[in-house]
Short mmCIF file of C-alpha atoms and ligand atoms in Angstrom, two decimals:
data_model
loop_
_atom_site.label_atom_id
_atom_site.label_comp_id
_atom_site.label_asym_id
_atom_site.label_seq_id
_atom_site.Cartn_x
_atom_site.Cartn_y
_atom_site.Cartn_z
CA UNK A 233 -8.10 -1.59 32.38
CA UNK A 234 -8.26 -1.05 28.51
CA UNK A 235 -4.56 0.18 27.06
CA UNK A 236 -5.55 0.80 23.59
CA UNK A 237 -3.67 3.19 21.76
CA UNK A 238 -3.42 5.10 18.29
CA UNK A 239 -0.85 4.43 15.71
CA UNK A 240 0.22 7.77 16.74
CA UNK A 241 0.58 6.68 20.37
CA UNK A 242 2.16 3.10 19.41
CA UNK A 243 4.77 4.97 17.03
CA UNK A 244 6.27 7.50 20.22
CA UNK A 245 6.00 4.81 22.34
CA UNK A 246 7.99 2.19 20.02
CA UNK A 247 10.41 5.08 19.26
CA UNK A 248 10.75 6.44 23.05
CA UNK A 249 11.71 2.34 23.93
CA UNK A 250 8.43 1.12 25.35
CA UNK A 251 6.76 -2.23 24.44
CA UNK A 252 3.86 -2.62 22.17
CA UNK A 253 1.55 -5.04 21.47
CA UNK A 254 1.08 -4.51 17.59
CA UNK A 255 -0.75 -6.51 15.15
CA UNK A 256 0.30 -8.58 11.98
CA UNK A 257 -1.45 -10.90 9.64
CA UNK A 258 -0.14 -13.99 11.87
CA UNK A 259 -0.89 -13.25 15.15
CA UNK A 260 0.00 -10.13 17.80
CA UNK A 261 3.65 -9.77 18.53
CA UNK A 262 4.83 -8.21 21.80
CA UNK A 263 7.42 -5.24 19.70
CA UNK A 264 10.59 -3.29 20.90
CA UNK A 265 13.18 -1.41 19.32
CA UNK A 266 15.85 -3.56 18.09
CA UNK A 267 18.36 -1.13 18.84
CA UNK A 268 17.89 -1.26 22.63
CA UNK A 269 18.99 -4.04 25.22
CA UNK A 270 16.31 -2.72 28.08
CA UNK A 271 13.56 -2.39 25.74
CA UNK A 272 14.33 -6.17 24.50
CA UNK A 273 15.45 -7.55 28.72
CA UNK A 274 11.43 -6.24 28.90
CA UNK A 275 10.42 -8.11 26.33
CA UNK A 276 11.93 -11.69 27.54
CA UNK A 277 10.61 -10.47 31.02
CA UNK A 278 6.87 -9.53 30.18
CA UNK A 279 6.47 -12.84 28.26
CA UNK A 280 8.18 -14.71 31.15
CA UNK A 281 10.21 -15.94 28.04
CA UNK A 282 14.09 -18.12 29.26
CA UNK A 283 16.58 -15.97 28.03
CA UNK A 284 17.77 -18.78 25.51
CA UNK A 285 14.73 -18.37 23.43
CA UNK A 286 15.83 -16.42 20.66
CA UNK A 287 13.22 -13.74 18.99
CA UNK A 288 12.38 -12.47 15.26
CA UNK A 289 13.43 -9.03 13.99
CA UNK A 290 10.76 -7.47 11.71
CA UNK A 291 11.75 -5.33 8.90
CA UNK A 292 9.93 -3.20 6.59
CA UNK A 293 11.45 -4.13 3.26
CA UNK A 294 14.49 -6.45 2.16
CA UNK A 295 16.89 -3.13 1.84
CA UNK A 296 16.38 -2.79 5.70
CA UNK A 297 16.87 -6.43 6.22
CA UNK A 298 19.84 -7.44 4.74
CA UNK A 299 21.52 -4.75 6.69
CA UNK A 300 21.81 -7.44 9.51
CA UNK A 301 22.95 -10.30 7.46
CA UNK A 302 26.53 -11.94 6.82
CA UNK A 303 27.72 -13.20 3.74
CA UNK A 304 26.02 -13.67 0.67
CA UNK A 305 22.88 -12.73 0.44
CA UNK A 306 21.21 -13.46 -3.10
CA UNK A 307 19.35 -16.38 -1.93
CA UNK A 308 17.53 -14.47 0.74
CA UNK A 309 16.87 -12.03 -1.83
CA UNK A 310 15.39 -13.82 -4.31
CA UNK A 311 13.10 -15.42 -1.37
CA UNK A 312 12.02 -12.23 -0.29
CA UNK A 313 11.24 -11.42 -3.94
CA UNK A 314 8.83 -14.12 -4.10
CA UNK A 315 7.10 -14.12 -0.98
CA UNK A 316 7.27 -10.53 0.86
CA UNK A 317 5.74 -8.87 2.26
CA UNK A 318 4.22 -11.58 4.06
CA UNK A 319 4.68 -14.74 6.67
CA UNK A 320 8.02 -15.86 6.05
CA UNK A 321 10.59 -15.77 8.48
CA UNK A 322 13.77 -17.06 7.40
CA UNK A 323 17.40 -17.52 9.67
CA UNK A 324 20.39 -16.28 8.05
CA UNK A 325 24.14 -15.88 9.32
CA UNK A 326 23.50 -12.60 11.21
CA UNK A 327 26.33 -9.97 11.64
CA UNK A 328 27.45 -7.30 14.36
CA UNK A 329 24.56 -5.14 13.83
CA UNK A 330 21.73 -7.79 15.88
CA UNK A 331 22.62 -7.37 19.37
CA UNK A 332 23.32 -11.13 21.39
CA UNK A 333 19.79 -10.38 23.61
CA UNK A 334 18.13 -11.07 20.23
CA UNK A 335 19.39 -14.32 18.85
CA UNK A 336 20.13 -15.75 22.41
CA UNK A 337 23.84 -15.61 21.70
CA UNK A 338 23.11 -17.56 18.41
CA UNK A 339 25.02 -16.70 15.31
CA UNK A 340 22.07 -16.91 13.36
CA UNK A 341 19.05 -14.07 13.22
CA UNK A 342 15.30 -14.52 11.95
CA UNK A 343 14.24 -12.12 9.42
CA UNK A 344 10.54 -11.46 8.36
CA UNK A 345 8.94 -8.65 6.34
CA UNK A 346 5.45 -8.70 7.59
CA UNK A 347 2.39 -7.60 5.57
CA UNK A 348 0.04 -6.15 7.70
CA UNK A 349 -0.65 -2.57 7.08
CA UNK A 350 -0.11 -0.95 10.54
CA UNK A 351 2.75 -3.12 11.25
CA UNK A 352 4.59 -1.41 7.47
CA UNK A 353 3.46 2.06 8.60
CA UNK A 354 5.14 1.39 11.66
CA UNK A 355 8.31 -0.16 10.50
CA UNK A 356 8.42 2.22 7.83
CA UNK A 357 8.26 5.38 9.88
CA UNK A 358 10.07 3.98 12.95
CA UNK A 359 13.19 3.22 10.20
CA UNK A 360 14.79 0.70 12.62
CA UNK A 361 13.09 -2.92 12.73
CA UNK A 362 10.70 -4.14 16.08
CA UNK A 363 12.20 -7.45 17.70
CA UNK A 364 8.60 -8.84 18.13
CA UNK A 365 7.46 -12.77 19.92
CA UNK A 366 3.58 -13.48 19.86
CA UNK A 367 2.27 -11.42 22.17
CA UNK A 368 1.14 -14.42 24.59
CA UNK A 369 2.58 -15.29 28.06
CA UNK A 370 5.23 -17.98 27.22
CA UNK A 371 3.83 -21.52 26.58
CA UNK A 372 0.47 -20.13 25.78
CA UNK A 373 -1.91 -19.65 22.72
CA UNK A 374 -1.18 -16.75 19.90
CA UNK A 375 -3.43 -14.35 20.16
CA UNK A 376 -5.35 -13.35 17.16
CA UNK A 377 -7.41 -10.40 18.13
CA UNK A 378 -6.84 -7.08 20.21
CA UNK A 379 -8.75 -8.71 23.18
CA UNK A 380 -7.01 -11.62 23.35
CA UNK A 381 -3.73 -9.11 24.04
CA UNK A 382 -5.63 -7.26 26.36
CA UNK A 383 -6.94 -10.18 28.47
CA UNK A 384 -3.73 -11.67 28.84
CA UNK A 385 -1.80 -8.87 30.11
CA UNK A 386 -4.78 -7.92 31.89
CA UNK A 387 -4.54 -4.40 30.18
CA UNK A 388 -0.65 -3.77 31.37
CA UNK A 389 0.60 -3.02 27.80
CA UNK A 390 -0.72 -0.73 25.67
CA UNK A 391 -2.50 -2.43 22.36
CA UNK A 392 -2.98 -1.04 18.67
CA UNK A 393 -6.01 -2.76 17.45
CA UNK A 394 -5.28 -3.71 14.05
CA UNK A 395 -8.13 -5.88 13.50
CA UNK A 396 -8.57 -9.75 13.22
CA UNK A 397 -5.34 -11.24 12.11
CA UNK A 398 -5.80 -12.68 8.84
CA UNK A 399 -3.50 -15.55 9.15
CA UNK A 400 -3.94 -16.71 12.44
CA UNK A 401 -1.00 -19.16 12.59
CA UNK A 402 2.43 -18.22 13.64
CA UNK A 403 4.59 -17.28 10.29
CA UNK A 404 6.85 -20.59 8.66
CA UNK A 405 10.14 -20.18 9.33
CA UNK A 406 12.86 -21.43 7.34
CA UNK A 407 16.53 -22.09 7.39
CA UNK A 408 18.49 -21.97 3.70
CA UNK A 409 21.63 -24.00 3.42
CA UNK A 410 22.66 -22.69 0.62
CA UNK A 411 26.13 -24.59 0.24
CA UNK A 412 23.77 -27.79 0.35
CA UNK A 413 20.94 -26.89 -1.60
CA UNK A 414 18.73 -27.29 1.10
CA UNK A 415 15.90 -25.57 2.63
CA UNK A 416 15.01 -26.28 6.60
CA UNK A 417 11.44 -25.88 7.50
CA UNK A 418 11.98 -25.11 11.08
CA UNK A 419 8.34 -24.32 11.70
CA UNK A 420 5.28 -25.10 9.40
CA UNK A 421 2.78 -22.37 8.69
CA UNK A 422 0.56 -21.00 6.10
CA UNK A 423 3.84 -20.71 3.19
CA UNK A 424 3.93 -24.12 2.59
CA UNK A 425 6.42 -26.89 1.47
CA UNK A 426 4.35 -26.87 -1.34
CA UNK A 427 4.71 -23.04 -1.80
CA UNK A 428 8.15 -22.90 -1.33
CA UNK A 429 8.89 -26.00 -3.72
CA UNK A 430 6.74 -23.99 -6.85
CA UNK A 431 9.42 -20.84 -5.51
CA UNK A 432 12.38 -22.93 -6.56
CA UNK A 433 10.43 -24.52 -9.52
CA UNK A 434 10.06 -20.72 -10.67
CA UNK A 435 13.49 -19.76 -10.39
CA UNK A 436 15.18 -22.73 -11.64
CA UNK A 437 16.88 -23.85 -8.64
CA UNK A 438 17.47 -27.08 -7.48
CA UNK A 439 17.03 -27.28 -3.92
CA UNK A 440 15.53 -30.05 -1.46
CA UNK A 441 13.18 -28.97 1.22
CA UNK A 442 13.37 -30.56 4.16
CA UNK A 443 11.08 -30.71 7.32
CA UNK A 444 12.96 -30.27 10.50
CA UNK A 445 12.18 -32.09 13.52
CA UNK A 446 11.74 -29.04 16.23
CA UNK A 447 14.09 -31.23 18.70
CA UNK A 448 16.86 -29.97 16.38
CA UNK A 449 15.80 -26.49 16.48
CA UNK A 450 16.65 -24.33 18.96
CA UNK A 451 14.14 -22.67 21.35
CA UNK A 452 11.79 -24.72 18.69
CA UNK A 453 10.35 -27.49 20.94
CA UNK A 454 9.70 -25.00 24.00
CA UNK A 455 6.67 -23.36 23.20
CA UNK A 456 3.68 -25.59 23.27
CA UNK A 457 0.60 -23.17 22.40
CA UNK A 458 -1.37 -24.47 25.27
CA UNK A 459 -4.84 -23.69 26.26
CA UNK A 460 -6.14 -23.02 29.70
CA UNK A 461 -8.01 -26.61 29.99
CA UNK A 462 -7.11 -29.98 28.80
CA UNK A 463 -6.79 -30.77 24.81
CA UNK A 464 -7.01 -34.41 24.22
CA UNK A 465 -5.56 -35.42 20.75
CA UNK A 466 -7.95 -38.36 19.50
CA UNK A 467 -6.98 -40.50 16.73
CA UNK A 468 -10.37 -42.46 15.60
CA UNK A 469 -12.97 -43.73 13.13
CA UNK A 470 -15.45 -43.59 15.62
CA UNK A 471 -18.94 -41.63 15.91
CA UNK A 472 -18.33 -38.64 17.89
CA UNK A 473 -20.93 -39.85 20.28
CA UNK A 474 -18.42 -42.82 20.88
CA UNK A 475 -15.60 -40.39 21.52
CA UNK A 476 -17.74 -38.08 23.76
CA UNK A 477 -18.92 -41.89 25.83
CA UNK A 478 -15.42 -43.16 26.05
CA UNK A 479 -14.21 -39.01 27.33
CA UNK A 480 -17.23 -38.83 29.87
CA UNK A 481 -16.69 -42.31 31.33
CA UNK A 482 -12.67 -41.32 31.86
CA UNK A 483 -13.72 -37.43 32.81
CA UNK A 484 -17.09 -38.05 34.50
CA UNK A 485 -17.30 -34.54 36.11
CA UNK A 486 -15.71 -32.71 33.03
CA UNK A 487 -18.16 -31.21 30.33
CA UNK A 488 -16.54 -32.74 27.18
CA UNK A 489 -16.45 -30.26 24.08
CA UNK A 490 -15.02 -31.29 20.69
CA UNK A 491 -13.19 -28.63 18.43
CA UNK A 492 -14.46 -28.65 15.41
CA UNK A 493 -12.36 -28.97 12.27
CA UNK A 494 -14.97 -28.66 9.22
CA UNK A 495 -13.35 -25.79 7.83
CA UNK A 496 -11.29 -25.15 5.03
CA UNK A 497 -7.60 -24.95 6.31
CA UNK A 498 -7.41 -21.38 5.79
CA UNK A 499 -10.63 -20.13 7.66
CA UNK A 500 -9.48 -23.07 10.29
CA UNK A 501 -5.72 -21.83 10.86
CA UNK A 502 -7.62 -18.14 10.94
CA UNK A 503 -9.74 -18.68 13.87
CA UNK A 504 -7.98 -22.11 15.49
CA UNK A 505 -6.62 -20.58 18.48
CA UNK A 506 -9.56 -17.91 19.37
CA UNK A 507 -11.70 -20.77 19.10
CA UNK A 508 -9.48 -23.11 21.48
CA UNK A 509 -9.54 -20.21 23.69
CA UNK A 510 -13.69 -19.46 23.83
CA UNK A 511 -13.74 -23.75 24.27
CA UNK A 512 -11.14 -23.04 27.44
CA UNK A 513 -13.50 -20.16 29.10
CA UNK A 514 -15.11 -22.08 31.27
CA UNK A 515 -12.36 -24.24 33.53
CA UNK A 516 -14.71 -27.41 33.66
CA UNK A 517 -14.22 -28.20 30.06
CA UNK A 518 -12.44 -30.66 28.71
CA UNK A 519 -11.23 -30.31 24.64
CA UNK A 520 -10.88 -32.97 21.88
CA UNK A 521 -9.85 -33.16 18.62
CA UNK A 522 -10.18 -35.91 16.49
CA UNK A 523 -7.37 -36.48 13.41
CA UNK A 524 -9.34 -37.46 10.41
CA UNK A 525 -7.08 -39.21 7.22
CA UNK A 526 -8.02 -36.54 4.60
CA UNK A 527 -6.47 -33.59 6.55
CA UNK A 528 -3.14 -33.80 5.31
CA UNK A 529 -0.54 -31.58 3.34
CA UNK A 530 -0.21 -28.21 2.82
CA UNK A 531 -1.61 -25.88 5.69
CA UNK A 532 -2.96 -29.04 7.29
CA UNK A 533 1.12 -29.45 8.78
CA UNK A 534 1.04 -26.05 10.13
CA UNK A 535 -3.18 -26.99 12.08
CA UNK A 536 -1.74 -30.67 13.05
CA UNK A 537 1.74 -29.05 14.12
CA UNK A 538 0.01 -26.42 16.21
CA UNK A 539 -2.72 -28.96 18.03
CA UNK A 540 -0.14 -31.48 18.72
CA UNK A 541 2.03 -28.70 21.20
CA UNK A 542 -1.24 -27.72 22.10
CA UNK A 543 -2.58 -31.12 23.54
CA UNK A 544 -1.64 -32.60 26.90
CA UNK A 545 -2.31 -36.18 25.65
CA UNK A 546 -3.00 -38.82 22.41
CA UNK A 547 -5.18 -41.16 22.66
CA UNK A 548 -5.71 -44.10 20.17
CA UNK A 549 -8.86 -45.04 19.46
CA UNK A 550 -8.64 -46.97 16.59
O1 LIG B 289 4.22 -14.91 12.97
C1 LIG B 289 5.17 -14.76 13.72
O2 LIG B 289 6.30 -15.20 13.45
C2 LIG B 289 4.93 -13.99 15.04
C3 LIG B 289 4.59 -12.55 14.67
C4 LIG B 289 4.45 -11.67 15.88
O3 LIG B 289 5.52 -12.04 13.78
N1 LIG B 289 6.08 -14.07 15.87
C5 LIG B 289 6.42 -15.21 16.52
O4 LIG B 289 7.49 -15.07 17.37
O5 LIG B 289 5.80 -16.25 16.39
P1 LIG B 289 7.83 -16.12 18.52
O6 LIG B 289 8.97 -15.50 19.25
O7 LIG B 289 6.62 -16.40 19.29
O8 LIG B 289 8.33 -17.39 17.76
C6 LIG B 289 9.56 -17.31 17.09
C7 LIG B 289 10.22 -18.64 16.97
C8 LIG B 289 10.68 -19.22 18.30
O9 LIG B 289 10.29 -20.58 18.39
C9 LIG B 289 12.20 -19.12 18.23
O10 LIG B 289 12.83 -20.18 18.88
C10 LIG B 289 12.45 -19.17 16.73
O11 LIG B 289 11.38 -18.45 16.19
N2 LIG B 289 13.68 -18.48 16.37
C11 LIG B 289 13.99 -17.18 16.52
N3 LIG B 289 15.25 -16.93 16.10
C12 LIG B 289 15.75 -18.11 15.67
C13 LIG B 289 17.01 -18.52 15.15
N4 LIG B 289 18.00 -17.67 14.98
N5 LIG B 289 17.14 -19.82 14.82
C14 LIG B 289 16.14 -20.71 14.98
N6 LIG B 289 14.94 -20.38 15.49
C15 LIG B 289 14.75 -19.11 15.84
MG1 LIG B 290 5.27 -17.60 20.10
#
């Protein structure tokens, strides 16, 4: 069954309560209403997402965000300034506004202003924000493209194409202390540490950021981006030939495939997880990935964050 539907038919259906799948420059978020506790119970339920798993509000424009924030909110402000629209979520004190469903019963709500043009029209002329989780089943890849949406639902939710997503990574998401002059990283993406450290550099604030471990984050360590087959994390110096040997020998009736990283990090984050997901087509193949020294920093934390949840094992090589 294809569900795809016009911008015209995604808008009455967002406003009449249904569920969505809608596009952004990350990746495809499963939307709802904000304002409605059935439209966001279906959310948690189509995703087969545990209730304690709290989801991001999207917002067309920092006057319609900071509506559902407590306290002071100048810091947000001047973040939102600098980097929206665009993928940045950030968690703030949230106030009576966000119902519990949202933030799990957390006291804390993440905010992001995304950039992608159907997703503002939307927002814009829906005038309430879309509570919105990648639009994958729970524990699975992102998906990136219209197709991907439709495949896993197996057409059950009604799509607006919106195009490849540009990003392909989930958004970063960050958590200000601001009484500490501190800023969390809570989940690495395309904004990066480096980014965010020229943001404070520009507005004369002196502010650590600090990488948190997603143990400490709630809901953070659950999802693991997995693919359909096996991804085997391989950290080597050796030929690929000797990796493929060493794989086959282990595997022998697996068809070994390596994912290939020589990309610049952008076009690589852009198309990572629809190429893990044309390598896990066919259910004999096995995945590897090999972690060479120069691939470090900047988007490089978001690929290596993403392909460690993503693999079922390390091996060490070296
Ligand atoms: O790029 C994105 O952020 C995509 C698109 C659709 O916008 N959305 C997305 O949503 O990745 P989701 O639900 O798949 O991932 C959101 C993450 C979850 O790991 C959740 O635990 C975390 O955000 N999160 C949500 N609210 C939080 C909060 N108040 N505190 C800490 N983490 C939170
Ligand atoms: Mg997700």
């Amino acid at each position: 069954m294809n569900t795809q539907v016009t911008y015209n038919q995604a808008l009455d259906l967002l406003k009449s309560g249904e569920i969505v799948a809608i596009p952004t420059e990350t990746v495809y978020g499963l939307a709802g209403r904000i304002d409605s506790q059935k439209t966001l119970e279906n959310i948690f339920k189509i995703k087969k997402r545990p209730s304690f798993d709290p989801l991001i509000v999207h917002c067309y424009d920092a006057i319609q965000a900071k509506q559902y924030i407590s306290g002071d909110i100048s810091f947000v402000e001047s973040l939102w300034k600098y980097f929206s629209p665009g993928p940045l979520t950030i968690v703030v004190p949230k106030n009576d506004k966000i119902l519990p469903i949202i933030t799990a019963h957390q006291e804390t709500v993440a905010l992001r202003i995304p950039k992608h043009p159907l997703v503002r029209d939307l927002l814009k002329n829906l005038n309430i924000p879309l509570a919105a989780p990648s639009a994958n089943l729970y524990g699975k890849l992102s998906p990136t493209q219209a197709k991907d949406v439709i495949s896993i639902f197996s057409g059950s939710i009604p799509v607006l194409d919106g195009g490849d997503c540009e990003v392909g990574l989930e958004s970063t998401i960050i958590q200000p202390d601001v009484k500490n002059k501190q800023i969390f990283i809570l989940r690495p993406g395309i904004i990066t540490e480096e980014d965010l450290q020229k943001f404070l550099k520009d507005n004369n604030l002196d502010f650590s950021v600090c990488n948190k471990k997603d143990s400490f984050q709630p809901g953070g360590q659950m999802e693991h981006y997995q693919p359909d087959v096996p991804l085997i994390f391989i950290e080597s110096d050796k030929e690929d030939s000797q990796i493929t040997d060493f794989l086959k020998s282990k595997y022998p009736k697996k068809s070994i495939q390596k994912l290939c990283l020589e990309k610049s990090p952008q076009i690589l984050a852009r198309y990572l997880y629809s190429d893990l997901r044309k390598l896990s087509q066919d259910k004999n193949n096995i995945i590897f990935v090999v972690r060479e020294k120069n691939q470090e920093g900047d988007i490089w934390n978001a690929i290596w964050n993403r392909l460690e949840k993503a693999s079922s094992k390390k091996i060490n090589l070296r």
